[in-house]
Each structure stands twice: as C-alpha cells, then as structure tokens.
Tab-separated table of C-alpha atoms (C1' of nucleotides) in Angstrom:
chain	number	residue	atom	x	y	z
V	1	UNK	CA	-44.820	318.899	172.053
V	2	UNK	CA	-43.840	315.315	173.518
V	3	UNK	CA	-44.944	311.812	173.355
V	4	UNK	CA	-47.616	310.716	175.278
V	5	UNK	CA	-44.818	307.695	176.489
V	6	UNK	CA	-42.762	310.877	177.787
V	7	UNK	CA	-45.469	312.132	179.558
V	8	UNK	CA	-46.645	309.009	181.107
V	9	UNK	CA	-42.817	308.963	181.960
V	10	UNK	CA	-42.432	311.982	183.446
V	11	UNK	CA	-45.318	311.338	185.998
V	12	UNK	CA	-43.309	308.407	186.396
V	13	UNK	CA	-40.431	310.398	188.047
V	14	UNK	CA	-41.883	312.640	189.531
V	15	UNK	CA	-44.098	310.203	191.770
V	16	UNK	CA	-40.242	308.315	192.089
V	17	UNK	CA	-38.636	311.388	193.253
V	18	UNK	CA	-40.630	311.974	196.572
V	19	UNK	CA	-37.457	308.694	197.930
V	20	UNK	CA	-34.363	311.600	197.157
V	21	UNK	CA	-36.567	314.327	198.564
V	22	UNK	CA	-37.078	312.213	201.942
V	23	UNK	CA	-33.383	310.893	201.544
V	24	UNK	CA	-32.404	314.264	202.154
V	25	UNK	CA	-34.894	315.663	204.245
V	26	UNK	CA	-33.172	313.219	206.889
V	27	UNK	CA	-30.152	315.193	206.730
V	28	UNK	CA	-32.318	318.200	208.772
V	29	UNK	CA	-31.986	318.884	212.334
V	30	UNK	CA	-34.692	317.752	214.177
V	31	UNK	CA	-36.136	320.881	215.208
V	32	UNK	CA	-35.980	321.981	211.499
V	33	UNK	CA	-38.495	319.767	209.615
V	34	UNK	CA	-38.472	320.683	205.583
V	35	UNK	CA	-41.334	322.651	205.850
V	36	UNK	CA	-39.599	325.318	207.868
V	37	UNK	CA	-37.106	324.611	206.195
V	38	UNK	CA	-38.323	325.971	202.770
V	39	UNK	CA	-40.091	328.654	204.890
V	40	UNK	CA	-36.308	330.176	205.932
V	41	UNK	CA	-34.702	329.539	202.469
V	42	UNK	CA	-37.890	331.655	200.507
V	43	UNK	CA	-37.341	334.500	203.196
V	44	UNK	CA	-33.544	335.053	203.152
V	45	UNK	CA	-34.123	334.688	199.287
V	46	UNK	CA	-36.752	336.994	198.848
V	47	UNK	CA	-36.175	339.415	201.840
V	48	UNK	CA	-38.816	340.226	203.833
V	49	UNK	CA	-42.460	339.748	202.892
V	50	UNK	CA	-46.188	338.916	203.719
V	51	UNK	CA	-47.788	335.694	204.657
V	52	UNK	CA	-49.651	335.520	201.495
V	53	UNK	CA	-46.646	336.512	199.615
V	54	UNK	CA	-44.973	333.346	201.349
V	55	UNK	CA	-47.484	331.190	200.488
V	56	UNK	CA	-47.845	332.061	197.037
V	57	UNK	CA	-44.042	330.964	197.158
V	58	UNK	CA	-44.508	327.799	198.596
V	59	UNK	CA	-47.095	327.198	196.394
V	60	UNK	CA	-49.676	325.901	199.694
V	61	UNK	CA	-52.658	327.075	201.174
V	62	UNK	CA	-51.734	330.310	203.505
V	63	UNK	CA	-53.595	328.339	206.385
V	64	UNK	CA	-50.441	325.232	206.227
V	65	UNK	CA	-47.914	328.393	206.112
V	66	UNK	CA	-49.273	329.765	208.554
V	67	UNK	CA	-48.289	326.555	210.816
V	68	UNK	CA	-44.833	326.340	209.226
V	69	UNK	CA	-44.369	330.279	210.251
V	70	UNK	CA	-45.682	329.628	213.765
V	71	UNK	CA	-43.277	326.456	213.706
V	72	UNK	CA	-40.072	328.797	212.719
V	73	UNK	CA	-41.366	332.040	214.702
V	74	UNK	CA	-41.329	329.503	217.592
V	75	UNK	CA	-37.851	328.749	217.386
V	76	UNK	CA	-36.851	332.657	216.874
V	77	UNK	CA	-35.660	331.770	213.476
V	78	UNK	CA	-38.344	334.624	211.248
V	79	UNK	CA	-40.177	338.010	213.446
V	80	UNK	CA	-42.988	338.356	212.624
V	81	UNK	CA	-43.925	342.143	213.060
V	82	UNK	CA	-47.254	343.982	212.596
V	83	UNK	CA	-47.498	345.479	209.283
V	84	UNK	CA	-48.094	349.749	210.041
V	85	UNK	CA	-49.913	350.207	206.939
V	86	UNK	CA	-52.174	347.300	207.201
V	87	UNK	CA	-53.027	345.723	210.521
V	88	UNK	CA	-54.246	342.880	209.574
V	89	UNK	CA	-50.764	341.959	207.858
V	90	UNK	CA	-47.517	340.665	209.657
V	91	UNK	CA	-44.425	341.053	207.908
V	92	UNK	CA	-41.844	337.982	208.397
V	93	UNK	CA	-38.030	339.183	208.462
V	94	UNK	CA	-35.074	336.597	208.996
V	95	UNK	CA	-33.469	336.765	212.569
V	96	UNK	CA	-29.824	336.280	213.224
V	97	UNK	CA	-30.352	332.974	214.274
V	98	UNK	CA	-32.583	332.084	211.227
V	99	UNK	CA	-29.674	332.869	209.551
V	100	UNK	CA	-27.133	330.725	211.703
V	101	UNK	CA	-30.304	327.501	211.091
V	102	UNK	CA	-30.214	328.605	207.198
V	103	UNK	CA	-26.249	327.893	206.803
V	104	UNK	CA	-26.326	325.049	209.380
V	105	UNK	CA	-28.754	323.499	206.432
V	106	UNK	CA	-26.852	324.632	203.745
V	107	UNK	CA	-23.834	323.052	204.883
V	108	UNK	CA	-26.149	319.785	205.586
V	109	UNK	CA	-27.356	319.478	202.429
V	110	UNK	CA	-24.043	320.435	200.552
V	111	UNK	CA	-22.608	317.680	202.265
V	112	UNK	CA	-25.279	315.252	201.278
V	113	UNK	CA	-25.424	316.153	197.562
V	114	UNK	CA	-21.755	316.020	197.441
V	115	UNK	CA	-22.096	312.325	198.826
V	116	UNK	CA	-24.706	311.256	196.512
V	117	UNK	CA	-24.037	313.585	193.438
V	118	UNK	CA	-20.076	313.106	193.732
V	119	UNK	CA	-19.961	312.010	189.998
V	120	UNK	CA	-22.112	314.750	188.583
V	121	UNK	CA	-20.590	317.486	186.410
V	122	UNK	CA	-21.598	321.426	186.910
V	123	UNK	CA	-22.874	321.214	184.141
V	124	UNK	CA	-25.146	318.383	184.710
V	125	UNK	CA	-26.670	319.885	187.878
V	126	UNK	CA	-27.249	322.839	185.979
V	127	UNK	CA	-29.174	321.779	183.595
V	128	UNK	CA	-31.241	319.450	185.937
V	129	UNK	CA	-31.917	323.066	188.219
V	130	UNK	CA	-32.856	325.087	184.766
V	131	UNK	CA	-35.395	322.175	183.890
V	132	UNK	CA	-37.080	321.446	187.222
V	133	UNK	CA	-37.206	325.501	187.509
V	134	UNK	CA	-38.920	325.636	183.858
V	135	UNK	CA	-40.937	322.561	185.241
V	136	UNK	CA	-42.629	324.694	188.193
V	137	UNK	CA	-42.872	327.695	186.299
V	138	UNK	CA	-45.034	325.887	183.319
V	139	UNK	CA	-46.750	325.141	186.540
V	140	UNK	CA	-47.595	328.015	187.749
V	141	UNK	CA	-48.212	329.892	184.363
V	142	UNK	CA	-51.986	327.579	184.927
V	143	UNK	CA	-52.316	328.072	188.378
V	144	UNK	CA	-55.786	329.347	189.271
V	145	UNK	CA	-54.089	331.948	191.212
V	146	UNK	CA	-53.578	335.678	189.933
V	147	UNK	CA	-53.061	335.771	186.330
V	148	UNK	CA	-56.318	334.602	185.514
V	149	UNK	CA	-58.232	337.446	184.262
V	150	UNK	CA	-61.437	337.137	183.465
V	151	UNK	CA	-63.529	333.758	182.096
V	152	UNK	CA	-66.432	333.481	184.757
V	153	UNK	CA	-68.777	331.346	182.584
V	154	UNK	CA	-71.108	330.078	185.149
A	1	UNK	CA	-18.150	317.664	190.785
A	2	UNK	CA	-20.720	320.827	190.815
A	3	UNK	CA	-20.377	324.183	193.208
A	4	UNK	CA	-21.949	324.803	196.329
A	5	UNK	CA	-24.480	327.133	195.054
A	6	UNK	CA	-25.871	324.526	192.697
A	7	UNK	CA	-26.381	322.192	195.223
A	8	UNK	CA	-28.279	324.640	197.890
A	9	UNK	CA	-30.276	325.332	194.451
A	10	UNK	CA	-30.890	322.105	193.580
A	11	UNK	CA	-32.131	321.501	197.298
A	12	UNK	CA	-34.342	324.039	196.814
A	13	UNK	CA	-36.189	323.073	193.487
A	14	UNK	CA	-36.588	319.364	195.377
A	15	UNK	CA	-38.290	320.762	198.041
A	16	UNK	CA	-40.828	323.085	196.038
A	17	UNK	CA	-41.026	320.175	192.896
A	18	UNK	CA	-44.176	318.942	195.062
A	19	UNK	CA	-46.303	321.696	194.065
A	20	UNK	CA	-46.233	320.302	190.710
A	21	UNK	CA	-46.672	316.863	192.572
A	22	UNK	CA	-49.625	317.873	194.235
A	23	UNK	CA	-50.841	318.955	190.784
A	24	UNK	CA	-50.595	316.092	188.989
A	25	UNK	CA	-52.184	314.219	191.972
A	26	UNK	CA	-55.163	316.592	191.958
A	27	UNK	CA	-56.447	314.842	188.517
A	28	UNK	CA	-56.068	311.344	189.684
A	29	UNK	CA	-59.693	309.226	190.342
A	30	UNK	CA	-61.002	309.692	193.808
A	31	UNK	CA	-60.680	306.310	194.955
A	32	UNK	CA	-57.325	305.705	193.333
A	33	UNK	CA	-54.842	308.311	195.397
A	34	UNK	CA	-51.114	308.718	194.112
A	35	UNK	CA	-50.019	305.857	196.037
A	36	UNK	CA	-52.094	303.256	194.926
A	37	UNK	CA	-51.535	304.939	191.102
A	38	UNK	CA	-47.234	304.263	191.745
A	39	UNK	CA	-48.084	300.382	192.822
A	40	UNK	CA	-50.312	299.996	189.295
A	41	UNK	CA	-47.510	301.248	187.184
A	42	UNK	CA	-44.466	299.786	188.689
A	43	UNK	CA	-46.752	296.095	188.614
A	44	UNK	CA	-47.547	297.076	185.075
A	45	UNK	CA	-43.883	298.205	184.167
A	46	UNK	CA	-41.869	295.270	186.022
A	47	UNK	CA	-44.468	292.045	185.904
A	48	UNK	CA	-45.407	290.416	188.758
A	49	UNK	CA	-43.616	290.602	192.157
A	50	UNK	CA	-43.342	289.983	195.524
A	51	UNK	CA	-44.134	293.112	197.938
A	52	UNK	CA	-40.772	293.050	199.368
A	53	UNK	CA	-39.519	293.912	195.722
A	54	UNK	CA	-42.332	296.150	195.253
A	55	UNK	CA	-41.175	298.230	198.605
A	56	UNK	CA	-38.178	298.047	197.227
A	57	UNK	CA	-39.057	299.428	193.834
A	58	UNK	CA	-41.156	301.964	195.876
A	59	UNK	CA	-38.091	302.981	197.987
A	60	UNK	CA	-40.776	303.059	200.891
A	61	UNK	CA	-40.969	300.571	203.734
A	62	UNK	CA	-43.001	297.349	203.181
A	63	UNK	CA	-44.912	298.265	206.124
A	64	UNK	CA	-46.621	300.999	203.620
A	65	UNK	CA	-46.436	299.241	200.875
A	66	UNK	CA	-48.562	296.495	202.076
A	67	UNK	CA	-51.270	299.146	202.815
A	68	UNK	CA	-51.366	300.983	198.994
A	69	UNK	CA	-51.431	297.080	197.954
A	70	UNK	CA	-54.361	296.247	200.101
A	71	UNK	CA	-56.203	299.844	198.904
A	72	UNK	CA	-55.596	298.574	195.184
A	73	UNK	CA	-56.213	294.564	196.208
A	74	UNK	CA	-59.481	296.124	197.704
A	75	UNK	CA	-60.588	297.537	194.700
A	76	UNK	CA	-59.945	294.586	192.944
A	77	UNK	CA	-57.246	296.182	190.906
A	78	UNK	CA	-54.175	293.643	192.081
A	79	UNK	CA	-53.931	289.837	192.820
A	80	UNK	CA	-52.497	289.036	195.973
A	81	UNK	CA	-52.062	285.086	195.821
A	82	UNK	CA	-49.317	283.158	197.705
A	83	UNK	CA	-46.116	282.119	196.435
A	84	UNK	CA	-46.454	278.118	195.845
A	85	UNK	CA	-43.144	277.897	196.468
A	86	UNK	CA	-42.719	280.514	199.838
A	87	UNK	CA	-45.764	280.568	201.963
A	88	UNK	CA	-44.925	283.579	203.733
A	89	UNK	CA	-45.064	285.523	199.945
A	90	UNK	CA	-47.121	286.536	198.120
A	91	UNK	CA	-47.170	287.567	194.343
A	92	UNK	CA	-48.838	290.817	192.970
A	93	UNK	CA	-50.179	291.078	189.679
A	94	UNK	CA	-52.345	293.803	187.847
A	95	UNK	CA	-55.667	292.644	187.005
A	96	UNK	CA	-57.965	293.546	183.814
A	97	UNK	CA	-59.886	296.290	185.920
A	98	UNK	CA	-56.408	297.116	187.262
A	99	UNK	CA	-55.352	297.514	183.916
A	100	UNK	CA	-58.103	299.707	183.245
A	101	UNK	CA	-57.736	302.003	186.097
A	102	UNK	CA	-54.151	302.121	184.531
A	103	UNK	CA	-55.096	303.441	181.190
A	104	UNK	CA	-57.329	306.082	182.835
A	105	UNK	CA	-54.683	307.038	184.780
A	106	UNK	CA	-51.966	307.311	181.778
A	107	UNK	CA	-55.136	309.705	179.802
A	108	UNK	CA	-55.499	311.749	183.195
A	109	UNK	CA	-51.398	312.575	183.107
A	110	UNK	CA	-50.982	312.861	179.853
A	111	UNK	CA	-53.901	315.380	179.082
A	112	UNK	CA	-52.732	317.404	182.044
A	113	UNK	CA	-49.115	317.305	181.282
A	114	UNK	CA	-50.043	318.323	177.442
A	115	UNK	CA	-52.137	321.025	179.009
A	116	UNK	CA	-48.581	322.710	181.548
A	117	UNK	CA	-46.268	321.776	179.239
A	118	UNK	CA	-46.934	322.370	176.257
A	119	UNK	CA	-44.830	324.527	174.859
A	120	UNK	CA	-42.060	321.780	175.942
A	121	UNK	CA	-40.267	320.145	172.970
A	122	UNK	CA	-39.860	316.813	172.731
A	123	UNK	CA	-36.345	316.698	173.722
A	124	UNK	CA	-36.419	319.119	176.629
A	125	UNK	CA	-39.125	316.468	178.229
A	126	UNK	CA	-36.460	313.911	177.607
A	127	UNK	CA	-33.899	315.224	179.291
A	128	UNK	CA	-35.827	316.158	182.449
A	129	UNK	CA	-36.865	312.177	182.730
A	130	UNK	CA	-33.550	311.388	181.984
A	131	UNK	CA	-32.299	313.492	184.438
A	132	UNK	CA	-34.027	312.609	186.938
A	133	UNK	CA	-33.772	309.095	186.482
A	134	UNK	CA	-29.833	310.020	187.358
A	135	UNK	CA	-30.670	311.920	190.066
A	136	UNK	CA	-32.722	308.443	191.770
A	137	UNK	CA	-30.426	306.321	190.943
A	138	UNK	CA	-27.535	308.459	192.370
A	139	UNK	CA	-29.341	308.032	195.255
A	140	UNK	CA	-30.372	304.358	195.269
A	141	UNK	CA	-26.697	303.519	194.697
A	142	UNK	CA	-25.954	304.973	198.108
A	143	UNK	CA	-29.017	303.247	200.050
A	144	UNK	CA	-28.321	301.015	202.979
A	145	UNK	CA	-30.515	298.736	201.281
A	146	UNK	CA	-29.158	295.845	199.526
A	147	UNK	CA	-26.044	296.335	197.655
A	148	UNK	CA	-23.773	296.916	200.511
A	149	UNK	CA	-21.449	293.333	200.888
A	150	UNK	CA	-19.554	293.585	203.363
A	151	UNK	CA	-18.762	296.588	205.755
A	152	UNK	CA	-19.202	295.000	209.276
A	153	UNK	CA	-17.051	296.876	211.899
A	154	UNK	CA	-18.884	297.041	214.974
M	1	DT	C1'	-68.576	343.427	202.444
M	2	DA	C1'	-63.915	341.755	201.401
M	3	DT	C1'	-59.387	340.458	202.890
M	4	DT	C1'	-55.451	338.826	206.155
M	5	DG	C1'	-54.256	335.550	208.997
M	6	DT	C1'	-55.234	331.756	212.593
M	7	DT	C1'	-57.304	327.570	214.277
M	8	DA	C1'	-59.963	323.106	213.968
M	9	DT	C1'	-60.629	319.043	211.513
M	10	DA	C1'	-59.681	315.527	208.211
M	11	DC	C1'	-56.946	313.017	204.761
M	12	DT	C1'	-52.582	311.181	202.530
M	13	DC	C1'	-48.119	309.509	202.995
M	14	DT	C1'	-44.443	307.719	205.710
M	15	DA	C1'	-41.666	305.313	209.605
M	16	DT	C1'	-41.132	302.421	213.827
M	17	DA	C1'	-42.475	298.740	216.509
M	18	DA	C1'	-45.157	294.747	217.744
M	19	DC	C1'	-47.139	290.714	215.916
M	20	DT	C1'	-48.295	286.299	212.963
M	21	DA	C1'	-46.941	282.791	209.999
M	22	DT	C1'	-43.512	280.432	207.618
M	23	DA	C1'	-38.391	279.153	206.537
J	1	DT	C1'	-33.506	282.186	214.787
J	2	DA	C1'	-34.523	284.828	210.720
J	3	DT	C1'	-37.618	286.473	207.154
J	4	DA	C1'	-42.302	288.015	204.690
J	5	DG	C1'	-45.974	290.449	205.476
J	6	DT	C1'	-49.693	292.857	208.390
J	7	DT	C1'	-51.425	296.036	211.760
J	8	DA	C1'	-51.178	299.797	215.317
J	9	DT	C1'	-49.514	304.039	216.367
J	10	DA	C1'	-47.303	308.411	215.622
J	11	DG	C1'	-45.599	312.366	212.912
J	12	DA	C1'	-45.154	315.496	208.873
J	13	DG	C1'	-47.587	317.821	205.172
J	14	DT	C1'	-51.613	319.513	203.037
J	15	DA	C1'	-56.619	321.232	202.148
J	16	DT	C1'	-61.228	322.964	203.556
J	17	DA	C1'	-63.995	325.457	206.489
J	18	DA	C1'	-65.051	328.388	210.333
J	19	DC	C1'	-63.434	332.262	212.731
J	20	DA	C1'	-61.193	336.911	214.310
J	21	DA	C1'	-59.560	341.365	213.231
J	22	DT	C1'	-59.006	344.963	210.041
J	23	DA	C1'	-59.802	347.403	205.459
DNA sequence: TATTGTTATACTCTATAACTATA
DNA sequence: TATAGTTATAGAGTATAACAATA
C-alpha cells in the first residue's frame, strides 16, 4: 500500500509519458500510424484471432478496432477471413507483408530506443517492462469486462 | 545497453500504457479533461510561469497549450495577467478555486489508484515513478528543443 | 432475442500554419 | 527581424449509438 504523494505521483507520469509515446510514434512510416501499429504487433504475438479477441487486447471499444483493422486490412498487412463456424465472425491472420511492416517497425523503434535509452542497463529496461506490465494487468484485474461475475444490485 | 527484444517490448507496453491512461482520465470532473488537470499540477508543482515554459514543461506545442490554459483561465481556475516587464507574456498562476479543483483532482487519483493497485507495496510504486521519470528525461535530453548549442551545418 | 462486427457522429488531444502584438 | 501567444484547420485516437447479419 503506497502514499497518497506516490499516487498523486504516479498520475503525474503517466499524464507526462503520452511526450515519449508521441516521440516515438514519429519514428512510424506514414502509412503505419500506432494504432495499426499495435493492431500487427498483438496479431503476430498472439496468432490469429477474433475482432473481439483483438479488442479485448487493445483494451478499446471493438467499434475503434474495427477502423484500425480496416486501416491494416487496407494495406494487405492482416486477412481477414470469414469465420466457418460462426458467420458473423472474421478471423484476422498476419500476411507476409504484415510481417515485412512488423520488422520494418521493429527495426524503427530499436533504433530509436537505442538513441534515447543508450545509457540504460538490461537490467533497467527490464524492470521498467515487468512494472508497466504489472501496471496494466492491476488494470485489467477491475476492468468491467469478463471477470465480473455476478453483483447486479440495481 | 539493453537487447533488442527488450526494446520491441518496451515499445509495446508504451503503446498499450494508455488503457490505463484512459482509466485514470475516466474519473476526472467533467469540465476539467486530462489536459486542463496536467496544466493545474505542473502550475501548482513549479509556481508561476510563462506559457512558453509551461509548453515546455508540457512537452506539447504552445499552440495547445494556450488552449488547455484558456479551458482552465475560463473556468476561472488560472490567472493569465501580463508580464510587467514583457508585454507579449503573460504569467500563469493557480487560483484558490484552481487550487480546489486541484485537491479534487489529487482525491479522484488517489482513491482510484488505491482501488487498481492495491496490492502494490510502497516501494514497487516508487520505482515505477522513478522509472519513468528516467525514461522522460532520457527523452527530453535528446529533444531539439533547447539544449542543443551549437550544431549548425547547413 | 442476443451477439459480432461495421458505420456515423462527436469529443479530446496534438501539430502546422497564419496572424497579432511586442521586442 | 524575431519572439510570445492566439486562432484556424487538419489528423489521429477513442467512445456511444444505430445498424446489419448471424446465432
């Protein structure tokens, strides 16, 4: 349990660190915006899935995925195929050339952090990953979303 | 110096840290909206200033700075009154209702941030902030902003 | 009737460029 | 001529609501 000085700082940083998310979402290529982006990374992650699946990753509405996915689908980056056991559903898979976009970014942003984090150790990054991962997951655990039982006290 | 993976990761966590972002921002008064909530607390934190040192502090361009500070001047939450000695100036400072607003603001956070985290200790919360205080001004240090003497060759 | 996904609309945040007033 | 700040315009990201197709 923390200070209420920590917390007030933490909200601090995190409304501060929306300047290094921008700083680096200038390294993208133009046609890649970080939206789509994020939509390539969580699919050559987490292999093929679902819209809903894909926004329950991003953590947005499905409607705003569904604009990144048309942005990416677009560009022949993700397929989007019917799903055969449920019409309704379209499953996204990676295309080759997703996958050429995806390490054209990864070697963008490599480059970038290796710029600006030169001086970090391995160890430091690590442990700045592991927290901002426990970060979203605390998140999450309170997300209205799934995992929420019952309590319907109207 | 850290590996590639960690940086690719670390790209990653930016880019889905604004879920928890948006979070936080969902608790924030109706008529005070995250932007106008950073210009409060950096006026409170650093004293009065100028809005070119408030973009600056921001890491946004004045241009959008100057709106937030007319939202919040609106509201009667900021001073704007000219700089006696630089007419083209003015100087910001937080008002008692801006003070106010603050202190609701700082109870909004905190409860919320006791609520997701916690089963954070005390130290693990400092480390984040302190981490990501790195991580901004690792970035800050390599801004085209300021703190670039010389350089010239056209 | 409920669910999957898309589209329309609106709001927040940001950047660039044009402009006013002062140095 | 250069600088401080404002305003207009445009673009990216998100949420809500209305809608289509399927379960």
């Amino acid at each position: 349990m923390a200070a209420q000085e920590q917390y007030e700082e933490l909200a601090q940083q995190l409304s501060a660190i929306g300047a290094v998310k921008r700083g680096l979402g200038r390294v993208l290529p133009q046609e890649c915006p970080a939206g789509a982006a994020a939509v390539l990374a969580l699919v050559e992650r987490h292999g093929e899935m679902r819209m809903s699946r894909l926004a329950e990753l991003l953590a947005i509405d499905m409607s705003v995925t569904s604009r990144h996915v048309a942005h990416v689908a677009g560009r022949g980056w993700i397929d989007r195929s019917p799903d055969p056991a449920d019409k309704r559903s379209r499953i996204l898979r990676l295309t080759p050339a997703g996958r050429d976009m995806l390490a054209e970014i990864a070697e963008r942003y490599t480059r970038a952090l290796t710029h600006y984090l030169g001086d970090w150790s391995d160890d430091e990054v690590e442990q700045l990953n592991s927290l901002l991962g426990r970060l979203r997951a605390s998140f999450d655990d309170c997300r209205p979303t799934a995992s929420t039982p019952a309590a319907d006290v109207t």
